[in-house]
Coordinates of C-alpha atoms in Angstrom, one line a residue:
X15 CA 6.2 2.2 11.6
X16 CA 8.9 -0.2 10.5
X17 CA 8.0 -3.5 8.9
X18 CA 10.5 -6.3 7.8
X19 CA 8.8 -8.9 5.7
X20 CA 11.1 -11.9 5.1
X21 CA 10.0 -13.9 2.0
X22 CA 11.5 -17.4 2.6
X23 CA 12.5 -20.5 0.8
X24 CA 10.0 -21.8 -1.7
X25 CA 8.1 -18.7 -0.8
X26 CA 5.5 -18.1 -3.6
X27 CA 4.3 -15.1 -1.7
X28 CA 2.5 -12.3 -3.4
X29 CA 1.3 -9.1 -1.9
X30 CA -0.8 -6.0 -2.6
X31 CA 0.0 -2.9 -0.6
X32 CA -1.7 0.4 0.2
X33 CA 0.8 3.2 0.2
X34 CA -0.4 6.5 1.6
X35 CA -2.1 8.7 -1.1
X36 CA -1.7 6.1 -4.0
X37 CA -4.6 5.8 -6.3
X38 CA -3.2 3.6 -9.1
X39 CA -1.2 0.5 -9.8
X40 CA 2.6 1.3 -9.1
X41 CA 5.5 -0.8 -10.5
X42 CA 7.6 -2.8 -8.1
X43 CA 10.8 -0.8 -9.1
X44 CA 9.3 2.3 -7.3
X45 CA 9.5 0.6 -3.9
X46 CA 12.8 -1.2 -4.2
X47 CA 14.6 1.3 -2.1
X48 CA 12.1 0.6 0.8
X49 CA 12.6 -3.2 0.8
X50 CA 14.9 -4.2 3.7
X51 CA 17.1 -7.1 3.0
X52 CA 19.9 -7.0 5.5
X53 CA 20.1 -9.9 7.9
X54 CA 21.5 -7.5 10.6
X55 CA 19.1 -4.6 9.9
X56 CA 18.1 -4.2 13.6
X57 CA 21.6 -4.5 14.9
X58 CA 22.7 -1.8 12.3
X59 CA 19.7 0.4 13.0
X60 CA 19.6 0.3 16.9
X61 CA 23.3 -0.1 17.8
X62 CA 26.2 2.3 17.4
X63 CA 29.9 1.5 16.9
X64 CA 30.4 1.1 20.6
X65 CA 27.7 -1.6 20.6
X66 CA 25.4 0.5 22.7
X67 CA 21.9 -0.2 21.5
X68 CA 18.7 1.8 21.8
X69 CA 15.4 0.2 22.6
X70 CA 13.1 -0.3 19.6
X71 CA 10.0 1.9 19.5
X72 CA 6.5 0.4 19.9
X73 CA 5.9 0.5 16.1
X74 CA 8.8 -1.8 15.1
X75 CA 8.0 -5.4 14.3
X76 CA 9.3 -8.2 12.0
X77 CA 7.2 -10.8 10.2
X78 CA 8.4 -13.7 8.1
X79 CA 5.9 -14.8 5.5
X80 CA 6.2 -18.3 4.0
X81 CA 4.4 -19.3 0.9
X82 CA 3.4 -22.8 -0.2
X83 CA 5.9 -25.1 1.4
X84 CA 4.5 -28.4 -0.2
X85 CA 6.7 -30.4 2.2
X86 CA 7.7 -34.0 1.3
X87 CA 9.5 -35.9 3.9
X88 CA 11.6 -37.6 1.3
X89 CA 13.0 -34.3 0.1
X90 CA 13.8 -32.1 3.0
X91 CA 17.3 -31.0 2.0
X92 CA 16.4 -27.4 1.2
X93 CA 14.2 -26.7 4.1
X94 CA 16.9 -26.5 6.8
X95 CA 19.1 -24.0 4.9
X96 CA 16.1 -22.0 3.9
X97 CA 15.0 -21.8 7.6
X98 CA 18.4 -20.6 8.6
X99 CA 18.3 -17.7 6.2
X100 CA 15.0 -16.6 7.7
X101 CA 16.0 -17.3 11.3
X102 CA 19.0 -14.9 11.0
X103 CA 16.6 -12.1 10.4
X104 CA 14.1 -13.1 13.1
X105 CA 16.9 -13.7 15.6
X106 CA 18.4 -10.3 14.9
X107 CA 15.0 -8.7 15.5
X108 CA 14.2 -10.6 18.7
X109 CA 17.8 -10.0 20.0
X110 CA 17.2 -6.3 19.8
X111 CA 13.7 -6.5 21.5
X112 CA 11.6 -6.2 18.3
X113 CA 8.4 -8.2 18.3
X114 CA 8.6 -11.1 15.7
X115 CA 6.3 -13.7 14.3
X116 CA 5.9 -16.0 11.3
X117 CA 3.0 -16.6 9.1
X118 CA 2.4 -19.6 6.8
X119 CA 0.1 -19.1 3.8
X120 CA -0.9 -22.7 3.8
X121 CA -0.5 -25.7 1.4
X122 CA 2.2 -27.1 3.7
X123 CA 2.3 -30.6 2.3
X124 CA 2.9 -32.2 -1.1
X125 CA -0.2 -33.4 -2.9
X126 CA 1.1 -36.9 -3.8
X127 CA 1.9 -40.2 -2.3
X128 CA 5.2 -40.3 -0.4
X129 CA 5.2 -44.1 -0.6
X130 CA 4.0 -44.8 -4.0
X131 CA 5.0 -48.4 -4.1
X132 CA 2.7 -49.2 -1.2
X133 CA -0.2 -46.6 -1.2
X134 CA -1.8 -44.0 -3.4
X135 CA -2.8 -41.9 -0.3
X136 CA -1.9 -38.3 -0.8
X137 CA 0.4 -36.8 1.8
X138 CA -1.2 -33.3 1.9
X139 CA -3.8 -32.8 4.6
X140 CA -2.9 -35.9 6.6
X141 CA -2.0 -35.9 10.3
X142 CA 1.6 -36.8 9.4
X143 CA 1.7 -33.9 7.0
X144 CA 0.5 -31.3 9.5
X145 CA 2.7 -32.7 12.3
X146 CA 5.8 -32.3 10.0
X147 CA 4.6 -28.8 9.1
X148 CA 4.0 -27.9 12.8
X149 CA 7.5 -29.1 13.8
X150 CA 9.1 -27.1 11.0
X151 CA 7.1 -23.9 11.5
X152 CA 7.8 -24.1 15.3
X153 CA 11.5 -24.5 14.7
X154 CA 11.9 -20.8 13.7
X155 CA 11.7 -19.9 17.4
X156 CA 9.0 -17.3 17.0
X157 CA 5.2 -17.6 17.4
X158 CA 3.6 -18.8 14.2
X159 CA 0.2 -18.4 12.6
X160 CA -1.2 -20.4 9.6
X161 CA -4.0 -20.1 7.2
X162 CA -5.5 -23.1 5.4
X163 CA -4.9 -23.5 1.7
X164 CA -6.6 -25.7 -1.0
X165 CA -4.5 -28.8 -0.1
X166 CA -4.6 -28.6 3.7
X167 CA -7.7 -30.6 4.1
X168 CA -6.9 -33.1 1.4
X169 CA -6.5 -36.0 3.8
X170 CA -9.4 -37.8 2.1
X171 CA -8.2 -41.4 3.0
X172 CA -7.7 -40.6 6.6
X173 CA -10.7 -38.4 7.2
X174 CA -14.3 -38.8 6.0
X175 CA -15.4 -35.2 6.4
X176 CA -14.0 -31.7 6.2
X177 CA -14.9 -31.1 9.8
X178 CA -12.8 -34.1 10.9
X179 CA -9.9 -33.0 8.8
X180 CA -10.2 -29.4 10.1
X181 CA -10.3 -30.5 13.7
X182 CA -7.0 -32.3 13.3
X183 CA -5.4 -29.4 11.4
X184 CA -6.4 -27.0 14.3
X185 CA -5.3 -29.4 17.0
X186 CA -1.9 -30.1 15.5
X187 CA -1.1 -26.5 14.9
X188 CA -2.5 -25.4 18.3
X189 CA -5.1 -23.0 16.8
X190 CA -8.6 -22.4 18.1
X191 CA -10.0 -21.4 14.8
X192 CA -9.4 -21.3 11.1
X193 CA -8.9 -17.5 11.3
X194 CA -6.4 -15.6 13.5
X195 CA -5.7 -12.2 14.8
X196 CA -2.4 -11.2 16.5
X197 CA -1.3 -7.8 17.6
X198 CA 2.3 -7.4 16.6
X199 CA 2.9 -3.8 17.5
X200 CA 1.1 -0.7 18.8
X201 CA -2.3 -0.6 16.9
X202 CA -1.0 -3.1 14.4
X203 CA -2.7 -6.4 13.7
X204 CA -1.9 -9.5 11.7
X205 CA -5.2 -11.0 10.5
X206 CA -5.6 -14.4 8.6
X207 CA -8.4 -16.2 7.0
X208 CA -8.3 -19.9 6.2
X209 CA -10.0 -22.3 3.8
X210 CA -12.4 -24.7 5.5
X211 CA -13.9 -26.7 2.6
X212 CA -12.5 -29.4 0.4
X213 CA -14.8 -32.5 0.0
X214 CA -17.9 -30.3 0.3
X215 CA -17.0 -27.8 -2.3
X216 CA -19.8 -27.1 -4.8
X217 CA -17.6 -26.9 -7.9
X218 CA -13.9 -27.7 -7.4
X219 CA -12.3 -29.0 -4.3
X220 CA -9.3 -26.7 -4.9
X221 CA -11.3 -23.5 -4.6
X222 CA -10.0 -21.6 -1.5
X223 CA -13.3 -21.0 0.4
X224 CA -13.6 -18.6 3.3
X225 CA -16.9 -19.5 5.1
X226 CA -19.5 -17.0 6.0
X227 CA -18.7 -17.0 9.7
X228 CA -15.1 -15.9 8.9
X229 CA -16.2 -13.2 6.5
X230 CA -18.5 -11.7 9.2
X231 CA -15.7 -11.9 11.7
X232 CA -13.3 -10.2 9.3
X233 CA -15.7 -7.4 8.6
X234 CA -16.3 -6.8 12.3
X235 CA -12.5 -6.8 12.9
X236 CA -12.0 -4.0 10.3
X237 CA -14.9 -2.0 11.7
X238 CA -13.6 -2.2 15.2
X239 CA -10.1 -1.1 14.2
X240 CA -10.5 2.0 12.0
X241 CA -7.6 3.8 10.5
X242 CA -9.0 7.0 11.9
X243 CA -7.9 5.7 15.3
X244 CA -4.5 4.8 14.0
X245 CA -5.0 1.0 13.3
X246 CA -2.9 -0.8 10.8
X247 CA -4.0 -4.3 9.6
X248 CA -2.0 -6.8 7.5
X249 CA -4.1 -9.6 6.0
X250 CA -3.0 -13.1 5.1
X251 CA -4.8 -15.7 3.0
X252 CA -3.8 -18.6 0.7
X253 CA -5.3 -17.2 -2.5
X254 CA -5.7 -13.5 -3.2
X255 CA -9.0 -11.7 -3.5
X256 CA -10.2 -10.9 -6.9
X257 CA -9.4 -7.2 -7.7
X258 CA -6.0 -7.4 -6.2
X259 CA -4.3 -7.0 -9.7
X260 CA -1.8 -9.8 -8.9
X261 CA -0.5 -12.0 -11.7
X262 CA -2.5 -15.2 -11.9
X263 CA -2.3 -18.5 -13.9
X264 CA -4.9 -18.4 -16.7
X265 CA -4.6 -22.0 -17.8
X266 CA -4.6 -23.5 -14.3
X267 CA -6.3 -21.7 -11.5
X268 CA -8.6 -19.3 -13.6
X269 CA -10.2 -22.0 -15.8
X270 CA -10.6 -24.4 -13.0
X271 CA -12.4 -21.9 -10.8
X272 CA -9.9 -21.8 -8.0
X273 CA -8.0 -18.7 -8.6
X274 CA -9.3 -16.1 -6.1
X275 CA -10.9 -16.4 -2.7
X276 CA -14.4 -17.8 -3.0
X277 CA -13.9 -17.8 -6.8
X278 CA -17.4 -19.2 -7.6
X279 CA -19.1 -17.5 -4.5
X280 CA -21.0 -14.8 -6.3
X281 CA -21.3 -11.7 -4.1
X282 CA -18.7 -13.1 -1.6
X283 CA -16.1 -13.3 -4.4
X284 CA -16.2 -9.4 -4.5
X285 CA -16.6 -8.9 -0.8
X286 CA -13.0 -9.0 0.1
X287 CA -11.8 -6.2 -2.2
X288 CA -14.9 -4.2 -1.3
X289 CA -13.9 -4.4 2.3
X290 CA -10.3 -3.3 1.4
X291 CA -11.6 -0.3 -0.5
X292 CA -13.9 0.7 2.4
X293 CA -11.5 0.2 5.3
X294 CA -8.3 2.2 5.0
X295 CA -6.8 0.3 8.0
X296 CA -5.9 -2.6 5.6
X297 CA -2.3 -1.7 4.7
X298 CA -1.2 -4.9 2.9
X299 CA -2.5 -8.4 2.0
X300 CA -0.2 -11.4 1.5
X301 CA -1.2 -14.5 -0.4
X302 CA 0.5 -17.6 -2.0
X303 CA -1.2 -20.2 -4.3
X304 CA 0.2 -19.5 -7.7
X305 CA 3.9 -20.6 -7.2
X306 CA 5.2 -17.6 -9.0
X307 CA 7.4 -16.1 -6.4
X308 CA 8.8 -12.5 -6.7
X309 CA 10.0 -12.9 -10.3
X310 CA 7.4 -10.5 -11.6
X311 CA 6.6 -6.9 -11.1
X312 CA 3.0 -7.7 -10.5
X313 CA 3.8 -10.0 -7.6
X314 CA 3.4 -6.8 -5.6
X315 CA 0.6 -4.5 -6.6
X316 CA -1.2 -1.4 -5.5
X317 CA -4.9 -1.7 -6.2
X318 CA -6.9 1.3 -7.0
X319 CA -9.4 2.6 -4.5
X320 CA -13.2 2.6 -5.1
X321 CA -13.8 4.7 -8.2
X322 CA -16.8 6.4 -6.5
X323 CA -14.4 8.1 -4.0

């Protein structure tokens, strides 16, 4: 199986991975040789000096993962060049017949007024915000998926309820549900879970809350695609699950109860990492939220398995 993960502009993407046979946290330096950075990787891999190209095998795929974009229509100068860096890789993959897709980890709009002299309305979570984001994500010329973050239902002046805000979000992005599942290669799935609560949050509006229906769907998905049958699943959420070992912001997200998925959810807080430990089909989990990027070794971690095993 070959996976190219492109971490793009403003991409605060964090991940934890499950390498075969690993039982402990491993430093990032141990996997640097396996990170593919060439924008012409597929051309180099599949084509010889005479420009005769082999067909990719059924396990090859390419996924671009975008962290918190926080787009502001007044300040778009970096988004075009950033997109072109990523499109180079995606175009290379598609040009060689490799399946490609893009996943946004949410928080697509800036949480401030974009016209402060005339209104205090926040841009994040509004129809205009998601239309801007949908146009941008669609401009990479590959199918895109998105998971809702803590700012994506923040259109509190435009919408009275979370349900109304969520309906708009799904409609604009052309998605039937807050969660998604996409088969990207042979027995290989991209699976995403999105936050569906803002106004109705019990403690803090910025807690990333995955509702019970999505959790049940996620558990069924893992059960129906076991690793024993060769399935590989890559998971995407805005915030990470507790137990991932990823670096967090103690004085921001932790103290405010919005650090991990379902941070104040009791048993559901632990549910996600418990499912990872139980189902070996989960090979990696990508998240954003912390705005830390890849500057730290613990932006990519290898969580331990269940100590009882």
